[in-house]
Coordinates of C-alpha atoms and ligand atoms in Angstrom, one line a residue:
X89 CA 42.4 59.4 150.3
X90 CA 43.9 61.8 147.6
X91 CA 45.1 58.6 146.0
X92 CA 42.0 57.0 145.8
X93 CA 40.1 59.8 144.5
X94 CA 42.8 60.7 142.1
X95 CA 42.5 57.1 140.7
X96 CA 38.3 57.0 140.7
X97 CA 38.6 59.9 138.5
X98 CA 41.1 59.0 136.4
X99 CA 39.0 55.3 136.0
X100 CA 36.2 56.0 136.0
X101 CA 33.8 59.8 136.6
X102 CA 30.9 58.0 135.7
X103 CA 28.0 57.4 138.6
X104 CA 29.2 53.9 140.2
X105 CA 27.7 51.1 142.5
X106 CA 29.1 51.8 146.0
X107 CA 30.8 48.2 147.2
X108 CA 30.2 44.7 146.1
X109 CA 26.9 44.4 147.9
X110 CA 25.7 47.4 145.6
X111 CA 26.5 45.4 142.2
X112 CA 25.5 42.4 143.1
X113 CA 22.3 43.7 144.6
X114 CA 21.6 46.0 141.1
X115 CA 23.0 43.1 138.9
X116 CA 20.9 40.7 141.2
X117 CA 18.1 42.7 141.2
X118 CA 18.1 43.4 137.3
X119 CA 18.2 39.1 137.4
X120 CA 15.6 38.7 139.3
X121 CA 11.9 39.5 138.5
X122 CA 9.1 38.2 136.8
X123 CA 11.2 36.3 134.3
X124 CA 11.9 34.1 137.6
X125 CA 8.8 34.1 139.2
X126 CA 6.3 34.4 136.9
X127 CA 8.1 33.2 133.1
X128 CA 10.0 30.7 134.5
X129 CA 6.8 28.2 135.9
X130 CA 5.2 29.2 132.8
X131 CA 7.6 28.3 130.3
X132 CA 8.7 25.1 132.6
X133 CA 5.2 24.1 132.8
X134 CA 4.1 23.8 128.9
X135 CA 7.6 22.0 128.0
X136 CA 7.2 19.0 130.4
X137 CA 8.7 20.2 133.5
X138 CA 12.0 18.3 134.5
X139 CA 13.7 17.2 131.6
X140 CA 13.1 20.8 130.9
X141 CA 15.0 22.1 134.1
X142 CA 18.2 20.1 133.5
X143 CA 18.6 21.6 130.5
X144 CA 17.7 25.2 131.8
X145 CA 20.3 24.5 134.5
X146 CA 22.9 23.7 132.1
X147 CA 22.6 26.4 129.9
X148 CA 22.5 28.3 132.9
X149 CA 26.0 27.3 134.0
X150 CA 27.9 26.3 131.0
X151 CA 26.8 29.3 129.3
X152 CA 24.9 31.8 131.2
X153 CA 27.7 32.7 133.6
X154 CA 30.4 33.0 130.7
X155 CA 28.3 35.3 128.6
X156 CA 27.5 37.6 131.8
X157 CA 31.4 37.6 132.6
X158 CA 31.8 38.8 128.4
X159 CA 29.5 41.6 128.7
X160 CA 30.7 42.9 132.5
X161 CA 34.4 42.8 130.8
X162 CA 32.9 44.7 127.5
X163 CA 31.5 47.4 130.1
X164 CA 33.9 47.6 132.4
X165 CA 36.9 48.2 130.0
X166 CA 34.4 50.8 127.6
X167 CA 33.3 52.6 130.6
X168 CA 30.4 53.2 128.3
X169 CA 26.8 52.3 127.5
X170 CA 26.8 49.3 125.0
X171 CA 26.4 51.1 121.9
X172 CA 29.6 53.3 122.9
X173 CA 31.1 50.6 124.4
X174 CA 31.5 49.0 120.7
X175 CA 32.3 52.0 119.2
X176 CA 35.5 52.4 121.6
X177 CA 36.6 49.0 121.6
X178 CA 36.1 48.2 118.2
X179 CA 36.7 51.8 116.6
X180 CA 35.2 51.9 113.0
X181 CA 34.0 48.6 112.7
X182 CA 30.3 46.9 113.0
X183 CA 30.2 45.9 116.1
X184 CA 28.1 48.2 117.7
X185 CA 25.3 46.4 115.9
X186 CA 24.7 44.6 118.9
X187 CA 24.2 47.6 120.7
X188 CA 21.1 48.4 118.4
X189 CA 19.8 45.4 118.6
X190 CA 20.1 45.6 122.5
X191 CA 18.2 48.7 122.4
X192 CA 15.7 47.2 120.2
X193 CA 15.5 44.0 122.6
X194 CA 15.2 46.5 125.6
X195 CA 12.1 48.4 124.1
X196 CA 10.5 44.5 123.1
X197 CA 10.9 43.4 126.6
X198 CA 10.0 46.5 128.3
X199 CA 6.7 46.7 126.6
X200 CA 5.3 43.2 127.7
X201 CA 7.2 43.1 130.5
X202 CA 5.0 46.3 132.1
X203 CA 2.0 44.6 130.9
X204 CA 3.2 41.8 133.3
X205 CA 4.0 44.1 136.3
X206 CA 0.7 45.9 136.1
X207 CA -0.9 43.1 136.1
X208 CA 0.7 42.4 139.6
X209 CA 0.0 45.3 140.4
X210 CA -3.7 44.7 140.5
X211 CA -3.0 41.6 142.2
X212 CA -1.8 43.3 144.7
X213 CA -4.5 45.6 144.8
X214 CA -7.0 42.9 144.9
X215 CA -4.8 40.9 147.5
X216 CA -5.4 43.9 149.9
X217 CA -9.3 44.3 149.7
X218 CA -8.6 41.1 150.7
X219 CA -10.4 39.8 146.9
X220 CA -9.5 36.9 146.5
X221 CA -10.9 35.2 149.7
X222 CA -12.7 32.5 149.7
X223 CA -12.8 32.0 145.7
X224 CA -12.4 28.3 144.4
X225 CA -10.2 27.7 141.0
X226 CA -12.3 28.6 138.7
X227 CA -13.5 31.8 139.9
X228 CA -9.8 32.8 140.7
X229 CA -9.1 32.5 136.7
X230 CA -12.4 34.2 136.2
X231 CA -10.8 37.4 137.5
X232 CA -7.4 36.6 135.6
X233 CA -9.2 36.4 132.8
X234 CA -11.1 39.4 133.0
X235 CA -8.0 41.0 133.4
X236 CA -6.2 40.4 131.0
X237 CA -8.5 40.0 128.1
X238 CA -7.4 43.1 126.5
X239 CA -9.2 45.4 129.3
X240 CA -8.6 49.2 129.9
X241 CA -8.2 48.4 133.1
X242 CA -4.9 46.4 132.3
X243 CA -3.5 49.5 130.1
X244 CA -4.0 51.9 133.2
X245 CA -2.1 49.8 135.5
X246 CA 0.7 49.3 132.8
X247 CA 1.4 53.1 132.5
X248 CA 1.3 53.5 136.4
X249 CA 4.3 50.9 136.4
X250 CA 6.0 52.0 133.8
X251 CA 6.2 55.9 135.1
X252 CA 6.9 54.7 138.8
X253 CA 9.6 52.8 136.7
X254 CA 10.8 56.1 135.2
X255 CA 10.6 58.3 137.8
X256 CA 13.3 56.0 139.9
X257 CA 15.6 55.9 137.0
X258 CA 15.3 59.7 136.5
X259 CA 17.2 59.9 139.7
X260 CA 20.1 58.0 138.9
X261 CA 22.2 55.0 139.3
X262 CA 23.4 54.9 143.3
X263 CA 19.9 56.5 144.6
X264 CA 17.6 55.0 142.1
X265 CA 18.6 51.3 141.8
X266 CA 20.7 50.4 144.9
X267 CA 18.4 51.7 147.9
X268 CA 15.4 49.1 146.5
X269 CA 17.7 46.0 145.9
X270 CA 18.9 45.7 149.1
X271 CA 16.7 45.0 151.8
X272 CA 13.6 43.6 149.7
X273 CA 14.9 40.9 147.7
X274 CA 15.8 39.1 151.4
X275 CA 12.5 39.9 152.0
X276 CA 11.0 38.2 148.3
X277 CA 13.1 35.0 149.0
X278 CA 11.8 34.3 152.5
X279 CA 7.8 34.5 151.4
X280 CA 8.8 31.9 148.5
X281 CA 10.4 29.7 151.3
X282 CA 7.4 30.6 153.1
X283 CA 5.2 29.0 149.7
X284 CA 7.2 25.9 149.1
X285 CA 6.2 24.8 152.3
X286 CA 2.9 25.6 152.2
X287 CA 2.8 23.6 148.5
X288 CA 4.1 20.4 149.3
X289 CA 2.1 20.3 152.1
X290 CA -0.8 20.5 150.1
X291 CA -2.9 16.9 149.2
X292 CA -1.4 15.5 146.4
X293 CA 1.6 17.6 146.2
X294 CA 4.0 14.9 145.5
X295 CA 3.0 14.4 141.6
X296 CA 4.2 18.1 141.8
X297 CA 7.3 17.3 143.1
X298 CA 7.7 14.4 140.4
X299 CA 6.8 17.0 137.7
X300 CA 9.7 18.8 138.6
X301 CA 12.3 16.3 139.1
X302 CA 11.6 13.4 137.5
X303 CA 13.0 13.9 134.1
X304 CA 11.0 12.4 131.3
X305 CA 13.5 13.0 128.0
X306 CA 10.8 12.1 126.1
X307 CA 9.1 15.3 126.8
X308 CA 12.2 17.2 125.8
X309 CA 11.2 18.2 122.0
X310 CA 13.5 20.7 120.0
X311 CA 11.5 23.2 120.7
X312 CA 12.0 22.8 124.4
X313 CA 15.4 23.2 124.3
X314 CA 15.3 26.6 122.6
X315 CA 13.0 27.6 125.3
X316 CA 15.2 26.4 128.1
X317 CA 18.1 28.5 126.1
X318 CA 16.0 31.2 125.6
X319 CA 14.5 31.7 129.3
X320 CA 18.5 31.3 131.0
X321 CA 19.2 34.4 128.8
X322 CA 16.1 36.4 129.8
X323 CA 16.0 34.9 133.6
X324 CA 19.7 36.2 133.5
X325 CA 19.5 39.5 131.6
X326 CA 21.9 38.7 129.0
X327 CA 22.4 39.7 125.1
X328 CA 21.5 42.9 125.3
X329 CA 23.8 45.0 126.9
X330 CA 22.1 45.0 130.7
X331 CA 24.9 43.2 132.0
X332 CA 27.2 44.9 130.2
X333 CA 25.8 48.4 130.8
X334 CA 26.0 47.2 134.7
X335 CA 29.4 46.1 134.1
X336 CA 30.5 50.0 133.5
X337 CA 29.9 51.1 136.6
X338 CA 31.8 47.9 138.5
X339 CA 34.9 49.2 140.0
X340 CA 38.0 48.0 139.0
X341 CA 38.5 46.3 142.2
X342 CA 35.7 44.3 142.3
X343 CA 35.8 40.4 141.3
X344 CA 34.0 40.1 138.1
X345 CA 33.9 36.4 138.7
X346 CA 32.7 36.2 141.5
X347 CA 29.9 38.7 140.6
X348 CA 28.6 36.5 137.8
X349 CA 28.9 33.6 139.9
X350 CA 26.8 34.8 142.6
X351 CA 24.6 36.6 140.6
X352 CA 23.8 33.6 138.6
X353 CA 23.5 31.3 141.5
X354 CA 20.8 33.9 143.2
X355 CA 19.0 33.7 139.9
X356 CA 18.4 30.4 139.7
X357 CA 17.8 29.5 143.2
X358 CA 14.9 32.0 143.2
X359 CA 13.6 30.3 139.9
X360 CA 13.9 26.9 141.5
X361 CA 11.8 28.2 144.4
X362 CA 9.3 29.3 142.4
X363 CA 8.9 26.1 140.5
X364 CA 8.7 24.3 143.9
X365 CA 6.0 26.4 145.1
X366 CA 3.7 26.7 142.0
X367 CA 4.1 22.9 140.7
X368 CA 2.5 21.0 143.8
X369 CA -0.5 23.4 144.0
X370 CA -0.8 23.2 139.9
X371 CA -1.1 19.3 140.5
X372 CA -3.3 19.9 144.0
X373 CA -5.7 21.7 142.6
X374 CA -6.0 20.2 139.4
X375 CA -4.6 23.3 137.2
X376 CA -3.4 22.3 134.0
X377 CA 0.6 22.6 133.9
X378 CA 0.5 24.4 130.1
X379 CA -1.8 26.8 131.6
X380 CA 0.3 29.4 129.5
X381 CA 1.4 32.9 131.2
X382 CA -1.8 32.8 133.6
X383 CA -0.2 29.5 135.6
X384 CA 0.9 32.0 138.6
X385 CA -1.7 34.3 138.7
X386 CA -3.9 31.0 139.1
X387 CA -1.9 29.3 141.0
X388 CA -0.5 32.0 143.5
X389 CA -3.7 32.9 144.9
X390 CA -5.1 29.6 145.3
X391 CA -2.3 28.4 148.1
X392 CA -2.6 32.2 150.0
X393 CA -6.4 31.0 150.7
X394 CA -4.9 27.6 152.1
X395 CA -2.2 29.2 154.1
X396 CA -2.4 30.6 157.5
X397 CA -1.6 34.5 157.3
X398 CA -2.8 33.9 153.5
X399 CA -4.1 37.8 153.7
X400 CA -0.6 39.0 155.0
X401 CA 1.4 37.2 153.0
X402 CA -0.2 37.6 149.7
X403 CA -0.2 41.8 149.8
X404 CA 3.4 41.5 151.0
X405 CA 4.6 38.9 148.2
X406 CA 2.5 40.9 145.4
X407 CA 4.0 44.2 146.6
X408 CA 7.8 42.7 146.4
X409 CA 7.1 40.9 143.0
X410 CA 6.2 44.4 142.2
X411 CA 9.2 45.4 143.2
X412 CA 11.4 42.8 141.7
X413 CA 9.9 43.2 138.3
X414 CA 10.7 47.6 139.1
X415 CA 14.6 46.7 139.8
X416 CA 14.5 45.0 136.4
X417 CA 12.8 47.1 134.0
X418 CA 14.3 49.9 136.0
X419 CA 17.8 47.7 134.4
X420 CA 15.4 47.5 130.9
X421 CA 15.1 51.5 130.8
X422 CA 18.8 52.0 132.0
X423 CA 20.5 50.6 129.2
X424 CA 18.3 52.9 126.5
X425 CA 19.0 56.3 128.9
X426 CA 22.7 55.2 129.1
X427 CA 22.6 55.3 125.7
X428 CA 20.1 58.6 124.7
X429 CA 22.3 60.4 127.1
X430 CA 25.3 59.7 126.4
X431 CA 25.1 59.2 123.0
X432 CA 22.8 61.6 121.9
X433 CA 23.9 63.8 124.5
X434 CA 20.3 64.1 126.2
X435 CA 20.5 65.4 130.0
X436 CA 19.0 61.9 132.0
X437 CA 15.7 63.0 132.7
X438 CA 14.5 63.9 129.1
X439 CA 16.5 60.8 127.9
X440 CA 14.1 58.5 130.7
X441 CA 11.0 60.2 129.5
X442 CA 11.8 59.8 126.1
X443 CA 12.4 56.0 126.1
X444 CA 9.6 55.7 128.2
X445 CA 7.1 57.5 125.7
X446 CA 8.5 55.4 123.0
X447 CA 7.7 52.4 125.1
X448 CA 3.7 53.1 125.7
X449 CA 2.7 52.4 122.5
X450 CA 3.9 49.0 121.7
X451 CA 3.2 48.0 125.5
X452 CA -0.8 49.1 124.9
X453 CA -0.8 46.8 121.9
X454 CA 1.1 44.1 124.1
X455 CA -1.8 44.7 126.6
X456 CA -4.6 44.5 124.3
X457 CA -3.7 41.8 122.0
X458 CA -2.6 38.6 123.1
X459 CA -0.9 37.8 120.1
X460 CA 1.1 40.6 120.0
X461 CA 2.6 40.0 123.9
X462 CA 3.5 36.8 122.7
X463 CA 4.9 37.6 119.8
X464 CA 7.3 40.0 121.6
X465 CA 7.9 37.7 124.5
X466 CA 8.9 34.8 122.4
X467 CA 11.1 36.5 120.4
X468 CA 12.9 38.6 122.1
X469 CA 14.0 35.8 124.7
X470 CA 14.2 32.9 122.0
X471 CA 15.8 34.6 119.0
X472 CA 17.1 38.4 120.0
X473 CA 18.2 37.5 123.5
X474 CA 20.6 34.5 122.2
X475 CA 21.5 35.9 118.9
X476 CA 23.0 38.9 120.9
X477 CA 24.8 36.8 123.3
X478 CA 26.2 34.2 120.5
X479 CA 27.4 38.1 118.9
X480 CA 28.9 39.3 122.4
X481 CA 30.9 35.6 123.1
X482 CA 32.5 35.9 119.3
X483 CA 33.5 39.6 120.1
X484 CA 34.7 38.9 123.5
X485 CA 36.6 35.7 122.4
X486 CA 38.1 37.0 119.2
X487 CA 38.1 40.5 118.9
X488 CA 39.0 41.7 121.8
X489 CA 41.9 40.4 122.5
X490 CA 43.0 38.1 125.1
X491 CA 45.4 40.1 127.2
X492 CA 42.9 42.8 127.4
X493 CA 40.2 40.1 128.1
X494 CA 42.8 38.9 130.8
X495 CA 44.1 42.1 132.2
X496 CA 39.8 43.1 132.8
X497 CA 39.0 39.9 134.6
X498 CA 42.2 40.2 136.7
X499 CA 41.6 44.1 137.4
X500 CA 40.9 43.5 141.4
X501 CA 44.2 42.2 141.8
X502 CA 43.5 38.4 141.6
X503 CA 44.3 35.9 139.4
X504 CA 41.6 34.0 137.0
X505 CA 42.3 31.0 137.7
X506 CA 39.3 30.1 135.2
X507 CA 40.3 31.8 132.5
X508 CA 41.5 28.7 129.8
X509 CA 38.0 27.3 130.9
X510 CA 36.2 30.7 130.1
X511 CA 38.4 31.2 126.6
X512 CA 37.3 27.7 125.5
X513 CA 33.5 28.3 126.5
X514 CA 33.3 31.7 124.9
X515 CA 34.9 31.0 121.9
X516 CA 33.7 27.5 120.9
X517 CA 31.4 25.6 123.0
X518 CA 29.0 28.8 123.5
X519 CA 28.3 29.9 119.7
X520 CA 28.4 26.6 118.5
X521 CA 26.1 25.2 121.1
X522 CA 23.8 28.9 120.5
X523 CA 24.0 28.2 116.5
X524 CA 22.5 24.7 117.1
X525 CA 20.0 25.6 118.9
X526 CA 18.9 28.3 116.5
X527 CA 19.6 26.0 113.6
X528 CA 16.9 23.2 114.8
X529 CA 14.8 25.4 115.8
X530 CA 14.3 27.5 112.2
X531 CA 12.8 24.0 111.3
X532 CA 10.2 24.7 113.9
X533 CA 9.5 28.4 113.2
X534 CA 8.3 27.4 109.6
X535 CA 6.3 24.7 110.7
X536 CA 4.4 27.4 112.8
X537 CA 5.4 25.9 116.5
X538 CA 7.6 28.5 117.6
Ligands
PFF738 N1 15.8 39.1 134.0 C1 14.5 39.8 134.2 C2 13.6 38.8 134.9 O1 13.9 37.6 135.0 O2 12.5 39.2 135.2 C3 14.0 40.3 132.9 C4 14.9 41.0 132.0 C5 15.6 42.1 132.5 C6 15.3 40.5 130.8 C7 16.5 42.7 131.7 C8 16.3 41.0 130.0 C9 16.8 42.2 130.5 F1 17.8 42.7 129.8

């Protein structure tokens, strides 16, 4: 007992996850959100659907997992937020680079993001006076479109997320992040089971269903590809220091590994759902796939007014989405207090209210101008997201050292047996495939189809 305390101070007197349930619930939880649910369809829908998805999945695996594992090891050997964590492990030199751009990432993704989460937050507001009864198609998008079309109504709702968002992170790690993760993600996952069915029961669900796994390489243009990258990296929170601001507060005797694995595989499975559930109502009801970032909000509604306990099940899954998207802008905000507060040696509750000041701005411009949200969203997932993950594999595999890479990875006790594997992925196959991708698509950005 004396030992044990003796050796979590001298490791680590930062706040922790308690047991591997609590970091892979945070990590999970910080994963999942409307990147899966929401982004995912949306993106998978206006790139051709399942040519689209093998590539998503690969990226996933072959890159996703190894760039988590760099940025747990980065955190969990700095004990630090990811601006520190450079500054320790690579004293003097410009690492820590990435840790700006991660804040910089974090405030880009936080403001759209709560433009995102309010909006579900009316939904579920409309879902429980029971609003969307009834409705056919088009009047469903009517009320989308009213909302989103720059109204007040949609800035309101955006600062009510983002202070409930605050006000859990004011209260720390272990209180704030863990208690949500826990018992309502099960809770998420069984509605979307719930869905699937429901959609490919549906009349002419099956084209769907073909959409979705029928590959058509045709359909796979450049520009697809560096979506596919782009959305595993912000499905996944990677490349800007979540993972690796998460990673700090791992104990030692946890299996970073195995987190990443299981985190990843959570991820995507939830993703997967989604796409099962929106793409045979998009073709059932005659929604157009490229329907852009409305295709849920469309969609969604559409198959609760087909679905026995529709009214139930539609306030209960807009109240969890809700609280999927808090767990991960709750991870958004963390990484900017970790830093103000230790850092700039703010106590935690200014350094929360701070960031989150900073944020409204940009997320009222996100809300009121289209252009701007998409602006944001596309690149900070297609270029910032990427171009700080390609920066964390180079440091990881040739900076840090590979005994210390080792020794980390091997901290619970246990041998990586995938380490040769992970060394080759992170220091060559990962930043060249990442620099390939960017290269083809700079062609792209200048011909204005980025
Ligand atoms: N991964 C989150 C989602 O899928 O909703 C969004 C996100 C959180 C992206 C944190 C990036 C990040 F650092």
């Amino acid at each position: 007992m004396v030992f044990t305390l003796k050796k979590q101070i001298m490791e680590n007197n930062r706040d922790g996850f308690s047991g591997k349930f609590g970091v892979i619930a945070a990590a999970a939880g910080s994963a999942i959100g409307l990147g899966n649910i929401w982004r995912f369809p949306y993106i998978l829908g206006e790139n051709g659907g399942a040519a689209f998805l093998l590539v998503y999945l690969l990226f996933i695996f072959v890159m996703g997992v190894p760039v988590m594992l760099s940025e747990f090891v980065i955190g969990r050997k700095a004990q630090s937020n990811i601006i520190g964590a450079f500054k320790k492990t690579a004293p003097g030199k410009p690492w820590y680079i990435i840790g700006i751009m991660g804040i910089g990432a974090a405030f880009m993704i936080l403001s759209f993001y709560s433009v995102v989460a309010g909006w579900t937050l009316e939904y579920a507001f409309l879902a429980l006076k029971n609003n969307f009864a009834g409705k056919d198609i088009v009047e469903i998008k009517t009320i989308y479109d009213n909302l989103t079309a720059g109204s007040w109504n949609s800035v309101i709702i955006m600062i009510l997320f983002l202070a409930i968002t605050a006000l859990i992170v004011s209260f720390g790690i272990q209180k704030g992040i863990e208690r949500y993760s826990k018992i309502l993600m099960p809770m998420l996952f069984i509605i979307i089971v719930l869905l699937c069915i429901r959609s490919i029961t549906l009349a002419g669900a099956s084209d769907g269903l073909n959409f979705l796994f029928k590959p058509d390489f045709g359909k796979l243009t450049t520009n697809a590809i560096l979506q596919a990258l782009g959305q595993a990296f912000f499905s996944l929170s990677l490349g800007m220091g979540v993972m690796a601001t998460y990673g700090s507060y791992i104990k030692k005797s946890e299996s970073l590994g195995k987190t990443a694995i299981s985190v990843s595989l959570t991820d995507t499975c939830i993703a997967v759902l989604a796409g099962v559930a929106i793409f045979p109502a998009v073709f059932a009801f005659g929604i157009e796939q490229g329907e852009g970032p409305g295709l849920v909000f469309v969609t969604l509604p559409a198959i609760f007014n087909q679905m026995f306990g529709g009214y139930f099940f539609a306030v209960s899954f807009f109240i969890l989405l809700i609280i999927a998207a808090l767990t991960s802008a709750i991870s958004l905000l963390e990484v900017v207090v970790a830093y103000f507060s230790e850092e700039l040696k703010l106590n935690r509750i200014a350094a929360t209210w701070i960031a989150t000041g900073a944020t409204i701005m940009p997320a009222i411009i996100c809300a009121k101008y289209g252009a701007v949200f998409n602006f944001f969203d596309k690149t900070s997932s297609n270029v910032l997201l990427p171009l700080g993950g390609l920066l964390i594999v180079i440091f990881a595999g040739w900076f840090m050292g590979l005994n210390k890479v080792r020794k980390e990875l091997e901290a619970d006790g246990r041998p990586a047996r995938y380490f040769k594997v992970f060394i080759f992925i992170i220091r060559f196959l990962a930043p060249i495939a990442i620099a390939l991708v960017f290269l083809n698509s700079l062609g792209l950005m200048n011909a204005g189809n980025f």
